[in-house]
Coordinates of C-alpha atoms and ligand atoms in Angstrom, one line a residue:
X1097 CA 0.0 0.0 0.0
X1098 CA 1.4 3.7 -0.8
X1099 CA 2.1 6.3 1.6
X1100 CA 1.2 8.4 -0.5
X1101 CA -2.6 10.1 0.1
X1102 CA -3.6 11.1 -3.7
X1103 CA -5.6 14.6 -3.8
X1104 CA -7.6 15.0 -6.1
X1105 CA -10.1 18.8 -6.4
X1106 CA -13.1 19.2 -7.8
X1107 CA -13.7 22.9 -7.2
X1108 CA -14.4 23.3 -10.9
X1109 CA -16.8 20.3 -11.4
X1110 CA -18.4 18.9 -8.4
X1111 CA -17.6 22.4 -6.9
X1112 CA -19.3 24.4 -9.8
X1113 CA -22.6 22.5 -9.1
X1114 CA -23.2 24.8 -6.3
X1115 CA -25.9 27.4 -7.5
X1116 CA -24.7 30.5 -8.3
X1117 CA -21.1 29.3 -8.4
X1118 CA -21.1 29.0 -12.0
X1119 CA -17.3 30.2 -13.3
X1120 CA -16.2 31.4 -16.9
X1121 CA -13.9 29.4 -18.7
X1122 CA -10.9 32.3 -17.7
X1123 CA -12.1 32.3 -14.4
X1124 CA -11.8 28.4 -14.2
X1125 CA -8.3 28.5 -16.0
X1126 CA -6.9 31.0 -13.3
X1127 CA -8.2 28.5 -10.3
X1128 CA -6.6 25.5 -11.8
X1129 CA -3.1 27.3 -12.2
X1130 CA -3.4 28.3 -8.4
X1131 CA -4.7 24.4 -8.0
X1132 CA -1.1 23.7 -10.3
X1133 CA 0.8 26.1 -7.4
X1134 CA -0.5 24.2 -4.5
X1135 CA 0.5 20.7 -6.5
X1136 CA -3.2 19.4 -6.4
X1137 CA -2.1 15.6 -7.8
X1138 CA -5.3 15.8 -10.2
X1139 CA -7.9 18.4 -11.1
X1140 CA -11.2 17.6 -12.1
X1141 CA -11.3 20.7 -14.4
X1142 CA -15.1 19.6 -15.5
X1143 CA -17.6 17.9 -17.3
X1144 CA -17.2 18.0 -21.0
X1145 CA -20.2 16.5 -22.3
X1146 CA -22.4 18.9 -20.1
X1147 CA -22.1 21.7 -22.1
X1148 CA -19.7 23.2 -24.9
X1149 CA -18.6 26.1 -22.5
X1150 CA -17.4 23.0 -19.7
X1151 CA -15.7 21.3 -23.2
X1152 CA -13.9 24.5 -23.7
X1153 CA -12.6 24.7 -20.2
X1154 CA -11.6 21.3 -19.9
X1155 CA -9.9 21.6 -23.2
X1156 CA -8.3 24.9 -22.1
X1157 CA -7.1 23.4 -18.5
X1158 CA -6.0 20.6 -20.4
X1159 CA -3.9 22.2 -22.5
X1160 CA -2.4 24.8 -20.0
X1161 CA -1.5 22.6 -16.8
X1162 CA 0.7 20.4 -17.6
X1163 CA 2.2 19.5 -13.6
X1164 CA -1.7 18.0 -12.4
X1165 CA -3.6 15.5 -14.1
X1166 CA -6.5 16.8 -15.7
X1167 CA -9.6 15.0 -15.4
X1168 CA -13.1 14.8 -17.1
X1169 CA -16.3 14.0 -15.6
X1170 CA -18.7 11.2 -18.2
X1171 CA -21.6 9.5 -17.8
X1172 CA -21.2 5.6 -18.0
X1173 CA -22.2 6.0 -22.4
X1174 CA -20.2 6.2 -25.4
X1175 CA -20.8 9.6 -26.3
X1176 CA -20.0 11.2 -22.8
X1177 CA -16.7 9.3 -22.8
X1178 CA -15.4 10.3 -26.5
X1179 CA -15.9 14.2 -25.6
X1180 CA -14.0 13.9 -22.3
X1181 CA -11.5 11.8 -24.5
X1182 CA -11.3 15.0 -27.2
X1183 CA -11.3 17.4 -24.5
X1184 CA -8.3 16.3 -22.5
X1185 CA -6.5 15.8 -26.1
X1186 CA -3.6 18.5 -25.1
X1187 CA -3.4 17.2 -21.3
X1188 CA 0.5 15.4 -20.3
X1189 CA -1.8 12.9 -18.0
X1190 CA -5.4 12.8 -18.6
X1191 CA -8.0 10.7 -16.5
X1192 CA -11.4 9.7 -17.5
X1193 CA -14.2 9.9 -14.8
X1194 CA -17.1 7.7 -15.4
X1195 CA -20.0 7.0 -13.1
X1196 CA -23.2 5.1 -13.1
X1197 CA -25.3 5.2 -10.0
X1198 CA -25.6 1.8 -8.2
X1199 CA -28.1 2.6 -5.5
X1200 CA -31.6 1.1 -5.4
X1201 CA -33.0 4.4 -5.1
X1202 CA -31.2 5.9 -8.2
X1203 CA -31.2 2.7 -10.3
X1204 CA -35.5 2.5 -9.8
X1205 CA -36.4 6.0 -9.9
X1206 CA -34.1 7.8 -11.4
X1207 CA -32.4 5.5 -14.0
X1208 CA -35.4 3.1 -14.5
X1209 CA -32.8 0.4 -15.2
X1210 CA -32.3 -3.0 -13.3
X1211 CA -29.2 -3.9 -11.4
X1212 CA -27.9 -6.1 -14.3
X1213 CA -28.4 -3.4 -16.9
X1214 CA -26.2 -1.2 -14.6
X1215 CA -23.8 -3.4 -14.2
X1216 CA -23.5 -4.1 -17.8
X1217 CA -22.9 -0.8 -18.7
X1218 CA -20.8 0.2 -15.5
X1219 CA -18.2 -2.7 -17.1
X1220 CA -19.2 -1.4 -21.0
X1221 CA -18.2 2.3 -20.1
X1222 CA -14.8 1.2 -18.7
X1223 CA -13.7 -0.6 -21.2
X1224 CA -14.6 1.9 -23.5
X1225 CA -12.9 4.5 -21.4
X1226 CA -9.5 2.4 -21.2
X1227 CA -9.4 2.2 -25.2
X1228 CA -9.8 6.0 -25.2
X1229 CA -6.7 6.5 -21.9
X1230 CA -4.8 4.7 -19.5
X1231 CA -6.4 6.2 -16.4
X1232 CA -9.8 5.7 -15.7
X1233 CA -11.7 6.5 -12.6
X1234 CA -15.1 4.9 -11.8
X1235 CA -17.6 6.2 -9.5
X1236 CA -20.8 4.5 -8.4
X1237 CA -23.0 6.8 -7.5
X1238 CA -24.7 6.5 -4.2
X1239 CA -22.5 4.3 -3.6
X1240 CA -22.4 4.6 0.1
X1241 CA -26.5 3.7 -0.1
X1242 CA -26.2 0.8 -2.3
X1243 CA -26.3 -3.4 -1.7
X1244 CA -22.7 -4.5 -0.7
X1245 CA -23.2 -7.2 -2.4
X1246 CA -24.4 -5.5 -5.8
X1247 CA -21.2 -3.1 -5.3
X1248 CA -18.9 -5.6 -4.8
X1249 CA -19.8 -7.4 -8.4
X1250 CA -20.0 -4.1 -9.8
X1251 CA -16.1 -2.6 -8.7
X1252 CA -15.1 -6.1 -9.2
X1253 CA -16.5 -6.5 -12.6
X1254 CA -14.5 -2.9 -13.7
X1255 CA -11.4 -3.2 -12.0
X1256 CA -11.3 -6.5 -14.7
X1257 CA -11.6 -4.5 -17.2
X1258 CA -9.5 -2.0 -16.3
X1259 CA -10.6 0.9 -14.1
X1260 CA -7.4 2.4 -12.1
X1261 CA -8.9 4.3 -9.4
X1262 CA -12.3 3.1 -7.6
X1263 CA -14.3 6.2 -5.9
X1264 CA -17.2 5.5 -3.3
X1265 CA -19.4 8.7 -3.2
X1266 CA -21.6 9.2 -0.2
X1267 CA -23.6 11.3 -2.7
X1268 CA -26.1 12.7 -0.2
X1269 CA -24.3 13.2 2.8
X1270 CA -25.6 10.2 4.5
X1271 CA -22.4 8.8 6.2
X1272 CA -21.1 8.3 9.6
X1273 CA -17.0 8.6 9.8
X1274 CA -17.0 4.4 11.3
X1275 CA -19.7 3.4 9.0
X1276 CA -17.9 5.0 6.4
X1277 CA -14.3 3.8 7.1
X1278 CA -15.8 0.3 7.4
X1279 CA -17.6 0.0 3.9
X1280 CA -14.3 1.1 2.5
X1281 CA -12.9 -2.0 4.2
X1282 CA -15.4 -4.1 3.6
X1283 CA -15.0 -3.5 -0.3
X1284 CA -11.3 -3.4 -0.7
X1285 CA -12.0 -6.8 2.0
X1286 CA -14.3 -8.8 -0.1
X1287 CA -13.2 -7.4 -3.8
X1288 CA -10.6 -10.4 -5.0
X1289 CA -9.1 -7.9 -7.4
X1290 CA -9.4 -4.8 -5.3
X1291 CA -5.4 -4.2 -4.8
X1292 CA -5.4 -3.7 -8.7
X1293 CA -6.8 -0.1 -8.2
X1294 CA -6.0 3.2 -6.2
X1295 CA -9.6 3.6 -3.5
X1296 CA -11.1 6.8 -3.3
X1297 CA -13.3 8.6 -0.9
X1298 CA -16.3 11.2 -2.1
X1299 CA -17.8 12.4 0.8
X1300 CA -20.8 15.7 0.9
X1301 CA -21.2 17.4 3.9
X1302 CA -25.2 17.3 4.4
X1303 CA -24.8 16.4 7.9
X1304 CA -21.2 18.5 7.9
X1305 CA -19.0 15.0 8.3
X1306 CA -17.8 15.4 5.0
X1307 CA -14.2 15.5 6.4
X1308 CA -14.6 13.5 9.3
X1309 CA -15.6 10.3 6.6
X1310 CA -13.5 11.3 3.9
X1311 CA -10.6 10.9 6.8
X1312 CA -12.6 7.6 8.1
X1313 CA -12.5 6.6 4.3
X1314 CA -8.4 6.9 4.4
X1315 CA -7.6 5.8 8.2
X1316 CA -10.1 2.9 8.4
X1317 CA -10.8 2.1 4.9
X1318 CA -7.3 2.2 3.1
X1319 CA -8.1 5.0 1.0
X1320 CA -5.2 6.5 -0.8
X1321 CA -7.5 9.3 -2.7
X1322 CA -9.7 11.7 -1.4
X1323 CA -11.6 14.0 -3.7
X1324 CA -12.4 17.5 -2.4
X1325 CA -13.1 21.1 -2.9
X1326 CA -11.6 24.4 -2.0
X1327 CA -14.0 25.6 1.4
X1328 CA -15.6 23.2 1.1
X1329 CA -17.6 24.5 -2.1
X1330 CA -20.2 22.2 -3.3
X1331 CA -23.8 21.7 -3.6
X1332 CA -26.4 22.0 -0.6
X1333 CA -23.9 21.9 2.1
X1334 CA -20.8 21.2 0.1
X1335 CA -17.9 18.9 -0.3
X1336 CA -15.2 17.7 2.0
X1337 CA -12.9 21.2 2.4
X1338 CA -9.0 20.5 0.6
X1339 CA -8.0 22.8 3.2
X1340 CA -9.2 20.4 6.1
X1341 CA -8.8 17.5 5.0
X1342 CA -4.7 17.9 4.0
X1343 CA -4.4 20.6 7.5
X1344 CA -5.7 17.2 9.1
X1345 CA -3.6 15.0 7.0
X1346 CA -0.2 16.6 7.9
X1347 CA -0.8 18.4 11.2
X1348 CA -1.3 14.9 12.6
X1349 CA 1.2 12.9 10.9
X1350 CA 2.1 11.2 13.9
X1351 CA -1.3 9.3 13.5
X1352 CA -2.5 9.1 10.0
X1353 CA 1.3 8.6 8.6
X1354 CA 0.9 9.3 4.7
X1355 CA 2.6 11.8 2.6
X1356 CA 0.7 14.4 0.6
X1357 CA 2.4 16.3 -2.4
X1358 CA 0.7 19.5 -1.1
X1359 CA 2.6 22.8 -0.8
X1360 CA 0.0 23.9 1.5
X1361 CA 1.4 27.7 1.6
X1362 CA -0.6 28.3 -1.5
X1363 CA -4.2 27.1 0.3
X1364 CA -5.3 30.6 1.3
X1365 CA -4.4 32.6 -1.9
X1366 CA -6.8 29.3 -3.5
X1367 CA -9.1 30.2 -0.6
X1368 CA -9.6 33.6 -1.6
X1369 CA -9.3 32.7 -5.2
X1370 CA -12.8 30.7 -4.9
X1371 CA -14.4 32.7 -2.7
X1372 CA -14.1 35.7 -4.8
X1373 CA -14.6 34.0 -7.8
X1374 CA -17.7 32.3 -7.0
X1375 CA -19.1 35.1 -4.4
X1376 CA -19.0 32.1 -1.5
X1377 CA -17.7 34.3 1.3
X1378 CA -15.8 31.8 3.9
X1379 CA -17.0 32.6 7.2
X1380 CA -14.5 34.3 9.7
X1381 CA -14.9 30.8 11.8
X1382 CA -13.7 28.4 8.8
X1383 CA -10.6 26.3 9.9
X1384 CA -7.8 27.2 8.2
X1385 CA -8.8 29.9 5.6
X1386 CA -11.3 31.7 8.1
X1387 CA -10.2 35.3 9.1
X1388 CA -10.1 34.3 12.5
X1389 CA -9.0 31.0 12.1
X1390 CA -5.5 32.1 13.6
X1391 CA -6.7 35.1 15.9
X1392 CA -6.5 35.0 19.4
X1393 CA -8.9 37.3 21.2
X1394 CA -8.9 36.5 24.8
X1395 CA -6.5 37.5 27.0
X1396 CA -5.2 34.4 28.3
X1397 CA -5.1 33.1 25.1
X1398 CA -2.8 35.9 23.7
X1399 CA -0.8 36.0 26.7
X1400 CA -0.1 31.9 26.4
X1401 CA 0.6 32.3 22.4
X1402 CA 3.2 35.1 22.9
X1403 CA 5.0 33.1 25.4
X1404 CA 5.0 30.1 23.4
X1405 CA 2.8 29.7 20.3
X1406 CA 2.5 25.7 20.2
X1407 CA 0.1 26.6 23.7
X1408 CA -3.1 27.4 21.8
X1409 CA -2.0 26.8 17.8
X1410 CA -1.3 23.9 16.1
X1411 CA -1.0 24.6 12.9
X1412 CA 1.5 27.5 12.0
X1413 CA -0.7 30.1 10.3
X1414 CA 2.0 30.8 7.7
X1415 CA 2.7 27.1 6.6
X1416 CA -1.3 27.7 4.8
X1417 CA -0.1 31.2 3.4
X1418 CA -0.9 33.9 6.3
X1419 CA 2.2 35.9 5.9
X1420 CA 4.3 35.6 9.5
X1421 CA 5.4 39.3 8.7
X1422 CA 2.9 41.3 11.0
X1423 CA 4.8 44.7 9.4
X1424 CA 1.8 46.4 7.5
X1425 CA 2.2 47.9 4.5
X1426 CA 1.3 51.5 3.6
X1427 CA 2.3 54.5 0.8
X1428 CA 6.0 54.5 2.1
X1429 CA 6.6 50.7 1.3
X1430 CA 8.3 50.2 -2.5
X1431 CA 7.7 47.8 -4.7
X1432 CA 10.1 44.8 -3.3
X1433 CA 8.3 44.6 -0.4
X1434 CA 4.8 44.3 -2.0
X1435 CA 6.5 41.9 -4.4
X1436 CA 8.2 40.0 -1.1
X1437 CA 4.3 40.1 0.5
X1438 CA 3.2 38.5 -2.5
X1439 CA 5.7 36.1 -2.4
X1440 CA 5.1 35.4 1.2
X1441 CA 1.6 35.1 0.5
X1442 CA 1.9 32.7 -2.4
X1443 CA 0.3 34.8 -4.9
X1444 CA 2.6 34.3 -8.1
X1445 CA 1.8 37.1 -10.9
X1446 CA 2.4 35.6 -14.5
X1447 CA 4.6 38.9 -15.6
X1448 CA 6.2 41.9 -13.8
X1449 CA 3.6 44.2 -16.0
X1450 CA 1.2 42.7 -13.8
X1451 CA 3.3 42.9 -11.1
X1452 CA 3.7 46.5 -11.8
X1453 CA -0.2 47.3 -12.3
X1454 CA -0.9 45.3 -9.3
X1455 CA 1.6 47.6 -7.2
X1456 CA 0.1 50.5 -9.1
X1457 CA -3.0 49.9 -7.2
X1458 CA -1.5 49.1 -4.0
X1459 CA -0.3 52.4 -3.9
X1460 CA -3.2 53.9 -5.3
X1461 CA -4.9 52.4 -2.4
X1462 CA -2.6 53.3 0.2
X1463 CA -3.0 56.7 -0.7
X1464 CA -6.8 56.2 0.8
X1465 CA -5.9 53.8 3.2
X1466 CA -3.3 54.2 6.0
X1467 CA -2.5 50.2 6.4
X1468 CA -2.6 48.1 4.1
X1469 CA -3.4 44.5 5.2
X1470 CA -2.9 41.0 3.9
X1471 CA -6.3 40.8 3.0
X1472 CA -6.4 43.7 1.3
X1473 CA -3.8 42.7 -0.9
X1474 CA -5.4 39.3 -2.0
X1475 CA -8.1 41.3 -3.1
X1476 CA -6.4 43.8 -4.7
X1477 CA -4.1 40.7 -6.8
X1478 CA -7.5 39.2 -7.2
X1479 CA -9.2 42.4 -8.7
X1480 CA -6.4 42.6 -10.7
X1481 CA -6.5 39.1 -12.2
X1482 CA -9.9 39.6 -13.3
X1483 CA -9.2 42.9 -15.2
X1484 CA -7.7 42.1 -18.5
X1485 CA -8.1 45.7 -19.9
X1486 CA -10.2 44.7 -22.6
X1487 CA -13.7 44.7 -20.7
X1488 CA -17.0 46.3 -22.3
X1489 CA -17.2 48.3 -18.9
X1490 CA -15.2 49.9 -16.5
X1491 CA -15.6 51.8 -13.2
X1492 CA -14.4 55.6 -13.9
X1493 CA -16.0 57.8 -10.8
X1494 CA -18.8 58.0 -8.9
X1495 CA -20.8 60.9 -6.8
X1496 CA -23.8 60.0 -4.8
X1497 CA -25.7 62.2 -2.0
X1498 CA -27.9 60.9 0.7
X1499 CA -29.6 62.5 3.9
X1500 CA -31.7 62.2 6.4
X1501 CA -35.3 62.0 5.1
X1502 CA -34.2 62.6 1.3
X1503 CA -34.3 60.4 -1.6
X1504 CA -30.7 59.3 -1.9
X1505 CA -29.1 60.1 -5.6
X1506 CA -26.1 59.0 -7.5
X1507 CA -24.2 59.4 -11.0
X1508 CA -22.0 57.1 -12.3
X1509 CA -19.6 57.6 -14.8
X1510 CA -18.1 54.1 -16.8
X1511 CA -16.8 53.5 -20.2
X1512 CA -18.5 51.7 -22.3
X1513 CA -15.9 50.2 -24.8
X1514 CA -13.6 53.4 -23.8
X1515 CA -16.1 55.4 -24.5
X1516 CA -17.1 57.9 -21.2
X1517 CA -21.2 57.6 -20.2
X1518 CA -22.8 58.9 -17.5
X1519 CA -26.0 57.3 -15.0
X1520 CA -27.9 59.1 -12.7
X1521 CA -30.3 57.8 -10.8
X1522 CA -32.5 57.7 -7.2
X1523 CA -32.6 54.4 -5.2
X1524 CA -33.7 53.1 -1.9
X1525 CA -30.1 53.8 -0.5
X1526 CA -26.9 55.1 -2.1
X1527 CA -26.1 52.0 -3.4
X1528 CA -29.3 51.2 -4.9
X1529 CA -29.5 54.7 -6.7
X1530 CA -25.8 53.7 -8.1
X1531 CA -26.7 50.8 -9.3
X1532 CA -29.7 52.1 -10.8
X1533 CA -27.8 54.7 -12.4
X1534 CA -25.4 52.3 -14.4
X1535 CA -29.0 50.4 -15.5
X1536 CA -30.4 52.9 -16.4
X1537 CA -27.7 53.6 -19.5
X1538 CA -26.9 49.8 -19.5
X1539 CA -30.7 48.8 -20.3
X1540 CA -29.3 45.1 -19.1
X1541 CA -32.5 43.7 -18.0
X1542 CA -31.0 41.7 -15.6
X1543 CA -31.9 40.2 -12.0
X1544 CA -30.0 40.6 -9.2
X1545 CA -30.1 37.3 -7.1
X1546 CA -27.3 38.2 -4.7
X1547 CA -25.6 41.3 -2.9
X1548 CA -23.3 40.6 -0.2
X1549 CA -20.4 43.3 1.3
X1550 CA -17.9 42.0 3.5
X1551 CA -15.2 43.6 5.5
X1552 CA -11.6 42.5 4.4
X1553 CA -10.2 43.3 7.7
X1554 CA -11.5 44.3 10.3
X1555 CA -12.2 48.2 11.3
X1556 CA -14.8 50.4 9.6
X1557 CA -11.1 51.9 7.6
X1558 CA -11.0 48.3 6.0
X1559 CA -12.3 47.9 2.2
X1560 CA -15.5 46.4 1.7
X1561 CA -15.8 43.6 -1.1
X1562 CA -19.1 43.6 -2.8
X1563 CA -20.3 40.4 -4.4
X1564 CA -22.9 41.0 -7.0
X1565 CA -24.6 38.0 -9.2
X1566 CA -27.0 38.6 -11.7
X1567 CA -28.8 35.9 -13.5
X1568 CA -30.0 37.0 -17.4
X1569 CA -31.9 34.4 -19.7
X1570 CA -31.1 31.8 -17.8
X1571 CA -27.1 32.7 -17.1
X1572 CA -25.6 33.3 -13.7
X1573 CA -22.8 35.4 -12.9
X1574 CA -20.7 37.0 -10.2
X1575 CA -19.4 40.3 -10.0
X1576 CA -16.7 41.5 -7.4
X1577 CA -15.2 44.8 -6.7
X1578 CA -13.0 46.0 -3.6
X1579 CA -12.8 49.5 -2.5
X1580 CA -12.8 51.4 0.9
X1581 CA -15.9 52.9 -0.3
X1582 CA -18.8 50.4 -0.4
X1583 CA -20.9 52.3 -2.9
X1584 CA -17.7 52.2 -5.4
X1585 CA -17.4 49.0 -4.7
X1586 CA -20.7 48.3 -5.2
X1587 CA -20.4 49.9 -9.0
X1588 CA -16.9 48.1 -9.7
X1589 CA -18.7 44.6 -8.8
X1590 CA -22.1 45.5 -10.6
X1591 CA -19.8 46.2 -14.1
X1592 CA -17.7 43.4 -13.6
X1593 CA -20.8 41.0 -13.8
X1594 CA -22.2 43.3 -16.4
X1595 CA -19.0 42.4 -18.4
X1596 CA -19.3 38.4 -17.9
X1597 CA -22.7 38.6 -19.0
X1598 CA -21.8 40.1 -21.5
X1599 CA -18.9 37.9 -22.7
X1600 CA -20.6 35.3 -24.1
X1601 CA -17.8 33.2 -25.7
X1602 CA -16.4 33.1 -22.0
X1603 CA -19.8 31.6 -20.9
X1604 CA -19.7 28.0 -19.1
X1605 CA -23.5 26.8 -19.2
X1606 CA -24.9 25.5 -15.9
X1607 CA -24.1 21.9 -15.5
X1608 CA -27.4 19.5 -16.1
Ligands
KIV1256 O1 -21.4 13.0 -5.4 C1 -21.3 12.2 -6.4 O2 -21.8 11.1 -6.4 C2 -20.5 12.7 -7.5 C3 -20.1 11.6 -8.5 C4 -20.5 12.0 -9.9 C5 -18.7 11.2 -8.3 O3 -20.1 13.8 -7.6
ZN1257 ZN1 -20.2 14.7 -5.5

């Protein structure tokens, strides 16, 4: 059995499920090369025969990545397996992801297809798959709720003909960390062929054990995979959190002895990454990537940590990329000690142009802002990433009045293509008037389905980050825009999803 504990994300497919955490295909390339950064052994970079926009992304990931292997999501049919096969063409080390699900439940109801004729095409798709490439992984869905005896004759039957990596999904959430750990064992116990393939542990977090049987899966069961997202994203309550699961992994060594290829300094610039991306704010409570996750507020608390930090931390906070410099930055720090920060925070820019428009901004924001905090520059290097200078729209200036018993107002001016335009409008509050004033030239038409602002750090000086997602003809997007003003932050996230919805090559269709 291998030391080695196989991790393997699937923020951008299983992940992407989540409502409202649709990506663009850019957006999905820039969270697989952070995925490449933290050495994530394989990405699950989507479902290809979903939609052409997820094609396009895998096909883009696929060809880009090159240290990861990129995976595709299929059902168990021909057709499903040829486009993941097309789409991971360019990849160094493709895999092929095929499920079928197993469960009574699914097979009756949903499928309408007997046990045999599941199995049949469980084995069918496999084979299929391992004419197409060399790694296959197969998934029976439900698998945690399905007859032992029925799984056992399925995995068997497609470890024979071929199937590398066997992956037990508690689909729904339903598992208990023993229970869990046990079925594992029981498989890989009563499955003659079982040592032929790498096992693999799926776990959702409706009852928010996700984790706890996903480690269960690898402690009890012999697991040497363990699929995951970034926080945890997922649908209903999520996935088991990458964060977590490797913290756990390598924090307690001493008991779970496996290696993990992880370089786990670039989990919270991935942390942020997502959140931003997908407008899932983390809570300040999270383990690992939560603000306060490393905070120590009470007094006998910070009195133990300065004496000796192992008294009240046992992970060190910049080991998962909070930087262990505490010296803020502000307008008098030059441009090697933002680019050390970045560094420190394992934010890696492609070029030194961006480098130098990112520290353009810093300063720009230091100007308003007397410290500048770590949070403030992951959301700065984020913003930055997601402006390519060749939007439609783009935030210009803003002037908005509101009193006591008056209608608030606003004006907006944006380009539009370069060209300067200018919105006025009233609203509810001062951010409803500005928003209404960049409709009201716009003429979008579209609904807003989320607004969200969120402190970056913590004092009333700190920037807000404003989350906007819009939904249009049946397309979802987010929007997100930092500044210490909240009503300017509000604008800069309302264009940037006015610009996604706008991109329509971009577009990644909703999964089915
Ligand atoms: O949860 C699940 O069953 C899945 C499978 C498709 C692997 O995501
Ligand atoms: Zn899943």
């Amino acid at each position: 059995m291998s030391d080695k504990l196989i991790i393997f994300d699937t923020t951008l497919r299983d992940g992407e499920q989540s409502p409202g955490a649709s990506m663009t295909r850019d957006e999905k390339l820039r969270i697989a090369r952070q995925l490449e950064r933290l050495k994530v052994d394989v990405i699950e970079a989507g479902f290809a025969a979903s939609s052409n926009g997820d094609f396009e992304a895998v096909q883009l990931i696929a060809q880009n990545i090159k240290d990861s292997t990129i995976c595709s999501l299929s059902r168990a049919n021909d057709r499903d397996i040829s486009r993941a096969a097309e789409a991971l063409k360019g990849a160094n080390r493709a895999r092929i992801h095929t499920f079928i699900a197993t469960s009574p439940l699914h097979m009756e109801k949903k499928l309408r297809m007997s046990p045999d004729q599941v199995a049949e095409q469980a084995k069918q798709a496999v084979r299929f798959a391992r004419n197409l490439v060399d790694d296959v992984e197969f998934s029976p869905e439900d698998g945690y709720r399905s007859d032992v005896d029925f799984l056992c004759r399925v995995l068997e039957s497609v470890i024979a003909e071929g199937a590398t990596t066997i992956n037990v999904p508690d689909t729904v959430g339903y598992a208990i960390p023993e229970l869990y750990g046990n079925f594992i064992k029981t498989l890989r116990e009563r499955i003659p062929n079982s040592d032929k393939a790498v096992w693999s542990v799926h776990c959702h977090n409706d009852l928010g054990m996700a984790v706890a049987n996903s480690l269960a899966g690898v402690k009890i069961g012999g697991a040497r995979q363990v699929e995951c997202t970034i926080n945890g994203l997922g649908e209903r309550a999520g996935n088991c959190s990458l964060e977590e699961v490797v913290m756990a992994i390598k924090t307690r060594r001493d008991y779970f002895g496996l290696d993990l290829g992880i370089d786990t300094r670039h989990i919270l610039a991935a942390s942020r990454m997502v959140s931003q991306t997908t407008g899932f704010v983390v809570q300040p409570n999270k383990a690992v990537v939560g603000a306060n996750a490393f905070a120590h507020a009470s007094g006998i608390h910070q009195d133990g940590v300065l004496k000796a930090r192992d008294t009240y931390e046992i992970m060190r906070a910049e080991d998962v990329g909070w930087s262990a410099n505490k010296i803020v930055l502000g307008k008098l720090s030059g441009r090697n000690a933002f680019k050390q920060r970045l560094q420190e925070l394992g934010v890696q820019m492609e070029s030194e142009s961006d480098i130098n428009a990112a520290f353009a901004r810093f300063k720009e924001l230091a100007d308003r802002k007397s410290e500048i905090f770590d949070e403030d520059i992951l959301a700065l290097v984020s913003e930055e990433n997601v402006q390519h200078g060749n939007e439609q729209y783009a935030f210009v200036s803003l002037s908005q009045h509101s009193e006591t018993g008056e209608r608030p107002q606003a004006s907006v001016v944006f380009s539009v293509d370069g060209k300067e335009v200018r919105g006025s409008s009233d609203g509810n509050g001062p951010v409803d008037a500005s928003l209404k004033a960049i409709e009201s030239h716009v003429k979008s038409g579209a609904e807003m389905v989320l607004y969200s602002v969120n402190a970056i750090s913590g004092s009333t000086e700190s920037q807000g980050e404003v989350t906007v997602r819009l939904q249009n003809s049946g397309r979802v997007v987010n929007g997100v825009g930092a500044d210490p003003d909240i009503v300017v932050a509000s604008a800069k996230a309302y264009l940037s999803a006015l610009n996604k919805l706008q991109s329509k090559a971009d577009h990644v269709a909703a999964q089915g």
